[in-house]
Amino acid sequence: MQLPKHVRLVEVGPRDGLQNESTPVSAETKIELINRLSDAGIVNIESSSFVSPKWVPQMGDAKSVFSGITYKEGVTYSALTPNMRGLEGAIESDVKEVAVFVAATDEFNQKNLNRTTKDCMAQIEPVVVAALEQGIKVRSYVSCIMGCPYAGDVNPAQVAALAKELVDLGCYEVSLGDTIGKGTPLLAQTVFEETAKLVPINQLAAHFHDTYGQALANLLAVLQLGVSVIDSSVAGLGGCPYAKGASGNVATEDVLYMLKGLNIETGIDLPKVIAAGNFITEHLGRANTSKIALAGFSG
Ligand code: HMG
Ligand code: MG
């Protein structure tokens, strides 16, 4: 089995995880979570979103979060920015990396961004251009890659075409999101193979939600294609506010456990991540949904 030797893990729990939590979480708690994650050795942390607080109230404190982080050298603390207003917020908070996002279907884009896919791309373009002019790195997402809650099946060629457009605009990486977590391993390979015809595989990341319990299997499937960047969420937090029923991203703890067993290095301290997961789920008043945390793994 051909696998990468090293995986770069992008922790999205503070953003993708918490954005869907209805229990209010204070900026102070979010900051402590982010600090604990960096202390565990995670070097990419998507920390918040500069989006409309009417649409995603939990992310309304992005400015406070970014002003309170204990910044650690070598760690990238990124933010989601859907439009110019979002980018302006990120610049004011001195954010060094932003992420833009678009779904593979018009139906999802209408719900999530109030626009068609074409109009989303038109909105993204000036954000990417302006961010790059300011020396801010831009990551990107294509979501609903293996199914859309409103349109059903998704054509892999559409995912590939959008990923190419994003890279052509200047995004350094495209994270392919199974937003509703319905995908299975063969489909995951098909979508990544199709996309890799247009975008080098080392510019693709896997962002799998675990709604149907398929995320680890799907990750193993795409690792075998050479994918070496994985998004995950501590304690399996979250979901997407515009994908009803979608559960959180695959849990960071479970991904780390699997990667260790595959002899793939990450440089991350798993027990510290479990402790961070327990910290945030205690604040949310519920259990850590990571399987290995639930099983009592202690290192
Ligand atoms: P809109 O209604 O089309 O925009 O929303 P608008 O320009 O008409 O503005 C509406 C209001 O929002 C105005 O305020 C704006 O000022 C304000 P009002 O005049 O009504 O008081 N506004 C903003 N406020 C703060 N920050 C901003 C901002 N922009 C406008 N940046 C908009 C367009 C993009 C704002 C809206 O659709 C939005 O915020 N959507 C949120 C989308 C979101 O965060 N979704 C979840 C993240 S995506 C995801 O989870 C998937 C992913 O994880 C990958 C995967 O899983 O596959 C990435
Ligand atoms: Mg997501």
Short mmCIF file of C-alpha atoms and ligand atoms in Angstrom, two decimals:
data_model
loop_
_atom_site.label_atom_id
_atom_site.label_comp_id
_atom_site.label_asym_id
_atom_site.label_seq_id
_atom_site.Cartn_x
_atom_site.Cartn_y
_atom_site.Cartn_z
CA MET A 1 0.00 0.00 0.00
CA GLN A 2 1.49 3.35 -1.08
CA LEU A 3 1.06 5.93 1.68
CA PRO A 4 2.61 9.33 2.48
CA LYS A 5 5.30 9.40 5.19
CA HIS A 6 4.01 12.62 6.68
CA VAL A 7 0.56 14.19 6.92
CA ARG A 8 -0.16 17.85 7.59
CA LEU A 9 -3.24 18.03 9.74
CA VAL A 10 -5.47 21.09 9.55
CA GLU A 11 -7.49 21.43 12.74
CA VAL A 12 -10.87 22.95 11.93
CA GLY A 13 -12.64 22.35 15.25
CA PRO A 14 -12.61 25.97 16.48
CA ARG A 15 -14.33 27.02 13.22
CA ASP A 16 -16.15 24.14 11.53
CA GLY A 17 -16.70 22.41 14.87
CA LEU A 18 -17.99 25.30 16.90
CA GLN A 19 -19.90 27.16 14.14
CA ASN A 20 -22.75 24.69 14.46
CA GLU A 21 -22.94 24.54 18.25
CA SER A 22 -26.07 26.15 19.65
CA THR A 23 -24.60 26.30 23.18
CA PRO A 24 -22.88 29.69 23.44
CA VAL A 25 -19.12 29.33 23.82
CA SER A 26 -17.19 32.34 25.12
CA ALA A 27 -14.26 33.80 23.20
CA GLU A 28 -12.13 32.97 26.23
CA THR A 29 -12.99 29.26 25.96
CA LYS A 30 -12.35 29.27 22.20
CA ILE A 31 -8.97 30.90 22.81
CA GLU A 32 -8.03 28.31 25.41
CA LEU A 33 -9.05 25.55 23.01
CA ILE A 34 -6.88 27.04 20.24
CA ASN A 35 -3.92 27.44 22.63
CA ARG A 36 -4.27 23.83 23.78
CA LEU A 37 -4.32 22.65 20.16
CA SER A 38 -1.16 24.57 19.29
CA ASP A 39 0.47 23.27 22.46
CA ALA A 40 -0.31 19.74 21.20
CA GLY A 41 1.83 20.44 18.13
CA ILE A 42 -0.88 21.28 15.58
CA VAL A 43 0.52 23.85 13.17
CA ASN A 44 -2.58 24.71 11.15
CA ILE A 45 -5.61 25.85 13.11
CA GLU A 46 -8.67 27.30 11.39
CA SER A 47 -9.64 29.51 14.29
CA SER A 48 -12.82 31.38 13.32
CA SER A 49 -14.87 32.91 10.48
CA PHE A 50 -15.49 36.49 9.46
CA VAL A 51 -19.06 35.84 8.32
CA SER A 52 -22.37 37.48 9.02
CA PRO A 53 -23.27 36.96 12.71
CA LYS A 54 -26.90 36.82 11.61
CA TRP A 55 -26.08 33.73 9.56
CA VAL A 56 -23.60 32.08 11.93
CA PRO A 57 -23.95 33.63 15.40
CA GLN A 58 -21.33 31.41 17.05
CA MET A 59 -18.59 33.00 14.90
CA GLY A 60 -19.61 36.58 15.76
CA ASP A 61 -16.64 36.96 18.10
CA ALA A 62 -13.90 36.29 15.52
CA LYS A 63 -12.18 39.60 16.32
CA SER A 64 -12.01 38.84 20.07
CA VAL A 65 -10.77 35.33 19.38
CA PHE A 66 -7.95 36.51 17.12
CA SER A 67 -6.95 39.23 19.58
CA GLY A 68 -6.69 36.78 22.49
CA ILE A 69 -4.73 33.86 21.01
CA THR A 70 -1.26 33.18 22.40
CA TYR A 71 0.46 33.12 19.02
CA LYS A 72 3.00 30.36 18.71
CA GLU A 73 5.80 30.60 16.16
CA GLY A 74 5.34 28.28 13.19
CA VAL A 75 1.60 27.97 13.70
CA THR A 76 -0.87 29.29 11.11
CA TYR A 77 -4.14 30.57 12.58
CA SER A 78 -6.54 30.96 9.65
CA ALA A 79 -10.05 32.32 9.18
CA LEU A 80 -12.91 31.70 6.78
CA THR A 81 -13.74 34.79 4.70
CA PRO A 82 -16.71 34.53 2.29
CA ASN A 83 -16.53 38.05 0.91
CA MET A 84 -14.61 41.36 0.95
CA ARG A 85 -16.24 42.37 4.21
CA GLY A 86 -14.92 39.16 5.75
CA LEU A 87 -11.45 39.76 4.35
CA GLU A 88 -11.44 43.30 5.77
CA GLY A 89 -12.23 41.83 9.20
CA ALA A 90 -9.43 39.33 8.82
CA ILE A 91 -6.96 42.05 7.81
CA GLU A 92 -7.96 44.19 10.82
CA SER A 93 -7.23 41.17 13.02
CA ASP A 94 -3.87 40.65 11.30
CA VAL A 95 -4.83 37.18 10.08
CA LYS A 96 -2.08 35.68 7.91
CA GLU A 97 -4.14 33.06 6.10
CA VAL A 98 -7.76 33.04 4.97
CA ALA A 99 -10.00 30.45 3.35
CA VAL A 100 -12.68 30.91 0.72
CA PHE A 101 -15.40 28.39 0.00
CA VAL A 102 -17.84 27.32 -2.66
CA ALA A 103 -20.03 24.25 -3.04
CA ALA A 104 -20.21 22.01 -6.08
CA THR A 105 -23.95 22.71 -6.52
CA ASP A 106 -26.01 25.85 -7.07
CA GLU A 107 -28.58 24.56 -4.61
CA PHE A 108 -26.13 24.43 -1.69
CA ASN A 109 -24.52 27.75 -2.61
CA GLN A 110 -27.92 29.42 -2.52
CA LYS A 111 -28.47 28.20 1.05
CA ASN A 112 -24.94 28.76 2.33
CA LEU A 113 -23.90 31.90 0.51
CA ASN A 114 -27.18 33.22 -0.89
CA ARG A 115 -25.80 32.99 -4.43
CA THR A 116 -25.42 30.67 -7.44
CA THR A 117 -22.07 28.92 -7.93
CA LYS A 118 -21.12 31.40 -10.66
CA ASP A 119 -21.93 34.34 -8.40
CA CYS A 120 -20.02 32.74 -5.51
CA MET A 121 -16.94 32.46 -7.70
CA ALA A 122 -17.39 36.09 -8.76
CA GLN A 123 -17.53 37.03 -5.07
CA ILE A 124 -14.46 34.95 -4.22
CA GLU A 125 -12.21 36.31 -6.97
CA PRO A 126 -11.62 39.83 -5.56
CA VAL A 127 -11.15 38.31 -2.08
CA VAL A 128 -8.35 36.08 -3.33
CA VAL A 129 -6.75 38.87 -5.37
CA ALA A 130 -6.86 41.37 -2.48
CA ALA A 131 -5.62 38.84 0.08
CA LEU A 132 -2.65 37.88 -2.09
CA GLU A 133 -1.82 41.55 -2.65
CA GLN A 134 -1.63 41.93 1.14
CA GLY A 135 0.65 38.89 1.44
CA ILE A 136 -2.12 36.77 2.98
CA LYS A 137 -2.15 33.13 1.93
CA VAL A 138 -5.43 31.77 0.62
CA ARG A 139 -6.73 28.27 1.13
CA SER A 140 -10.02 27.15 -0.42
CA TYR A 141 -12.80 24.62 -0.13
CA VAL A 142 -15.10 22.90 -2.55
CA SER A 143 -17.92 21.44 -0.50
CA CYS A 144 -20.60 18.82 -1.17
CA ILE A 145 -18.11 16.81 -3.22
CA MET A 146 -19.86 13.48 -2.58
CA GLY A 147 -23.45 14.59 -2.27
CA CYS A 148 -25.58 17.63 -1.69
CA PRO A 149 -28.50 17.79 0.76
CA TYR A 150 -30.54 19.73 -1.79
CA ALA A 151 -29.38 18.44 -5.21
CA GLY A 152 -28.49 14.81 -4.40
CA ASP A 153 -25.67 13.29 -6.45
CA VAL A 154 -22.77 15.50 -7.49
CA ASN A 155 -20.79 15.23 -10.70
CA PRO A 156 -17.05 14.75 -9.87
CA ALA A 157 -16.17 16.74 -13.00
CA GLN A 158 -17.88 19.79 -11.47
CA VAL A 159 -15.78 19.40 -8.30
CA ALA A 160 -12.63 19.16 -10.41
CA ALA A 161 -13.52 22.21 -12.49
CA LEU A 162 -14.15 24.38 -9.42
CA ALA A 163 -10.94 23.18 -7.76
CA LYS A 164 -9.00 24.18 -10.86
CA GLU A 165 -10.65 27.61 -10.94
CA LEU A 166 -9.67 28.17 -7.29
CA VAL A 167 -6.05 27.18 -7.89
CA ASP A 168 -5.93 29.32 -11.03
CA LEU A 169 -7.10 32.26 -8.94
CA GLY A 170 -4.12 31.74 -6.62
CA CYS A 171 -5.37 29.52 -3.79
CA TYR A 172 -2.45 27.37 -2.66
CA GLU A 173 -4.62 24.42 -1.67
CA VAL A 174 -8.15 23.12 -2.24
CA SER A 175 -9.78 21.15 0.51
CA LEU A 176 -12.44 18.84 -0.88
CA GLY A 177 -15.32 18.60 1.55
CA ASP A 178 -17.76 15.78 2.07
CA THR A 179 -20.02 18.23 3.85
CA ILE A 180 -22.82 15.76 4.58
CA GLY A 181 -20.54 12.79 5.24
CA LYS A 182 -22.33 10.42 2.89
CA GLY A 183 -19.40 9.39 0.73
CA THR A 184 -17.82 5.95 0.65
CA PRO A 185 -14.22 4.99 -0.23
CA LEU A 186 -14.58 4.23 -3.94
CA LEU A 187 -16.47 7.44 -4.56
CA ALA A 188 -13.87 9.37 -2.54
CA GLN A 189 -11.14 7.94 -4.77
CA THR A 190 -13.12 8.75 -7.92
CA VAL A 191 -13.62 12.39 -6.92
CA PHE A 192 -9.98 12.87 -5.92
CA GLU A 193 -8.70 11.08 -9.05
CA GLU A 194 -10.95 13.20 -11.26
CA THR A 195 -9.79 16.38 -9.53
CA ALA A 196 -6.13 15.34 -9.64
CA LYS A 197 -6.39 15.38 -13.46
CA LEU A 198 -6.66 19.19 -13.20
CA VAL A 199 -4.97 20.05 -9.87
CA PRO A 200 -1.77 18.42 -8.55
CA ILE A 201 -2.60 15.95 -5.77
CA ASN A 202 -0.22 17.76 -3.39
CA GLN A 203 -2.53 20.79 -3.60
CA LEU A 204 -5.57 18.79 -2.47
CA ALA A 205 -6.73 18.19 1.09
CA ALA A 206 -9.43 15.87 2.44
CA HIS A 207 -12.20 17.38 4.58
CA PHE A 208 -14.59 14.63 5.58
CA HIS A 209 -17.57 14.90 7.89
CA ASP A 210 -18.42 11.66 9.65
CA THR A 211 -22.23 11.59 9.49
CA TYR A 212 -22.39 8.06 8.07
CA GLY A 213 -19.30 6.79 9.91
CA GLN A 214 -17.31 6.58 6.66
CA ALA A 215 -14.71 9.30 7.20
CA LEU A 216 -11.74 7.19 8.34
CA ALA A 217 -12.31 4.66 5.56
CA ASN A 218 -12.56 7.50 3.05
CA LEU A 219 -9.36 9.04 4.39
CA LEU A 220 -7.48 5.78 4.03
CA ALA A 221 -8.77 5.54 0.46
CA VAL A 222 -7.44 8.97 -0.51
CA LEU A 223 -4.18 8.62 1.44
CA GLN A 224 -3.48 5.75 -0.95
CA LEU A 225 -3.76 8.20 -3.85
CA GLY A 226 -1.08 10.41 -2.31
CA VAL A 227 -3.24 12.94 -0.45
CA SER A 228 -1.19 14.19 2.52
CA VAL A 229 -3.28 17.00 4.02
CA ILE A 230 -6.22 16.12 6.25
CA ASP A 231 -8.77 18.41 7.90
CA SER A 232 -10.26 17.21 11.16
CA SER A 233 -12.03 18.52 14.20
CA VAL A 234 -11.06 17.88 17.81
CA ALA A 235 -13.64 15.73 19.60
CA GLY A 236 -15.48 15.37 16.27
CA LEU A 237 -17.15 18.72 16.93
CA GLY A 238 -19.60 20.34 14.63
CA GLY A 239 -21.46 20.13 11.38
CA CYS A 240 -22.61 22.67 8.86
CA PRO A 241 -25.47 25.06 9.63
CA TYR A 242 -26.73 24.70 6.05
CA ALA A 243 -26.55 20.89 5.88
CA LYS A 244 -29.25 19.66 8.21
CA GLY A 245 -28.32 16.45 10.00
CA ALA A 246 -24.66 16.65 8.98
CA SER A 247 -22.49 15.71 11.92
CA GLY A 248 -19.01 16.90 12.77
CA ASN A 249 -15.78 16.42 10.93
CA VAL A 250 -13.89 13.24 11.54
CA ALA A 251 -12.38 13.52 15.03
CA THR A 252 -8.75 14.65 15.13
CA GLU A 253 -8.03 12.09 17.85
CA ASP A 254 -9.27 9.20 15.68
CA VAL A 255 -7.33 10.41 12.64
CA LEU A 256 -4.13 10.67 14.70
CA TYR A 257 -4.62 7.18 16.08
CA MET A 258 -5.07 5.73 12.58
CA LEU A 259 -2.09 7.64 11.17
CA LYS A 260 0.15 6.44 14.01
CA GLY A 261 -0.85 2.86 13.22
CA LEU A 262 0.05 3.48 9.57
CA ASN A 263 3.50 4.84 10.60
CA ILE A 264 2.59 8.25 9.17
CA GLU A 265 4.17 11.14 11.07
CA THR A 266 2.24 14.24 12.11
CA GLY A 267 4.36 15.73 14.92
CA ILE A 268 1.23 15.95 17.11
CA ASP A 269 0.86 14.78 20.70
CA LEU A 270 -2.31 12.65 20.78
CA PRO A 271 -2.93 12.66 24.58
CA LYS A 272 -2.77 16.47 24.54
CA VAL A 273 -5.36 16.56 21.74
CA ILE A 274 -7.61 14.21 23.72
CA ALA A 275 -7.29 16.54 26.71
CA ALA A 276 -8.20 19.51 24.48
CA GLY A 277 -11.22 17.57 23.19
CA ASN A 278 -12.34 16.76 26.72
CA PHE A 279 -11.86 20.41 27.69
CA ILE A 280 -14.18 21.72 24.97
CA THR A 281 -16.83 19.00 25.29
CA GLU A 282 -17.02 19.60 29.04
CA HIS A 283 -17.78 23.23 28.20
CA LEU A 284 -20.46 22.10 25.77
CA GLY A 285 -21.93 19.78 28.39
CA ARG A 286 -21.59 16.61 26.35
CA ALA A 287 -19.26 13.69 25.68
CA ASN A 288 -16.24 13.75 23.41
CA THR A 289 -17.45 11.84 20.32
CA SER A 290 -13.98 10.70 19.30
CA LYS A 291 -14.03 6.89 19.45
CA ILE A 292 -10.59 6.59 20.97
CA ALA A 293 -11.31 9.27 23.58
CA LEU A 294 -14.53 7.43 24.46
CA ALA A 295 -12.57 4.17 24.71
CA GLY A 296 -10.31 5.82 27.29
CA PHE A 297 -7.09 5.76 25.21
CA SER A 298 -4.32 7.28 27.27
CA GLY A 299 -1.23 6.99 25.09
P1 HMG B 1 -25.93 38.07 2.04
O1 HMG B 1 -27.18 38.22 2.79
O2 HMG B 1 -26.03 37.65 0.62
O3 HMG B 1 -25.03 39.34 2.07
O4 HMG B 1 -24.97 37.07 2.80
P2 HMG B 1 -25.27 40.81 2.14
O5 HMG B 1 -24.05 41.36 1.49
O6 HMG B 1 -26.61 41.18 1.59
O7 HMG B 1 -25.23 41.13 3.70
C1 HMG B 1 -26.23 40.73 4.62
C2 HMG B 1 -25.87 41.23 6.00
O8 HMG B 1 -24.68 40.55 6.47
C3 HMG B 1 -25.54 42.71 6.04
O9 HMG B 1 -25.86 43.18 7.34
C4 HMG B 1 -24.03 42.71 5.90
O10 HMG B 1 -23.45 43.88 6.43
C5 HMG B 1 -23.64 41.52 6.70
P3 HMG B 1 -27.20 44.03 7.62
O11 HMG B 1 -27.09 45.18 6.67
O12 HMG B 1 -28.34 43.10 7.28
O13 HMG B 1 -27.10 44.38 9.05
N1 HMG B 1 -22.40 40.89 6.26
C6 HMG B 1 -21.38 40.56 7.07
N2 HMG B 1 -21.21 40.70 8.40
C7 HMG B 1 -20.05 40.25 8.91
N3 HMG B 1 -19.09 39.66 8.16
C8 HMG B 1 -19.24 39.51 6.85
C9 HMG B 1 -20.43 39.97 6.26
N4 HMG B 1 -20.87 39.96 5.00
C10 HMG B 1 -22.08 40.53 5.01
N5 HMG B 1 -18.29 38.91 6.14
C11 HMG B 1 -22.83 36.15 3.43
C12 HMG B 1 -23.67 36.76 2.32
C13 HMG B 1 -21.63 35.48 2.81
C14 HMG B 1 -22.43 37.23 4.36
C15 HMG B 1 -23.67 35.15 4.18
O14 HMG B 1 -24.18 34.25 3.25
C16 HMG B 1 -22.87 34.39 5.22
O15 HMG B 1 -22.24 34.93 6.12
N6 HMG B 1 -22.93 33.09 5.13
C17 HMG B 1 -22.23 32.24 6.11
C18 HMG B 1 -21.78 31.06 5.44
C19 HMG B 1 -21.03 30.19 6.43
O16 HMG B 1 -20.24 30.63 7.25
N7 HMG B 1 -21.29 28.86 6.30
C20 HMG B 1 -20.61 27.90 7.08
C21 HMG B 1 -19.19 27.71 6.60
S1 HMG B 1 -19.04 26.75 5.11
C22 HMG B 1 -18.82 25.15 5.69
O17 HMG B 1 -18.96 24.88 6.86
C23 HMG B 1 -18.33 24.11 4.73
C24 HMG B 1 -16.85 23.78 4.89
O18 HMG B 1 -16.57 23.35 6.20
C25 HMG B 1 -16.45 22.70 3.87
C26 HMG B 1 -17.27 21.40 3.94
O19 HMG B 1 -17.62 20.94 5.04
O20 HMG B 1 -17.49 20.86 2.86
C27 HMG B 1 -15.98 25.01 4.60
MG MG B 2 -16.91 21.34 6.95
#
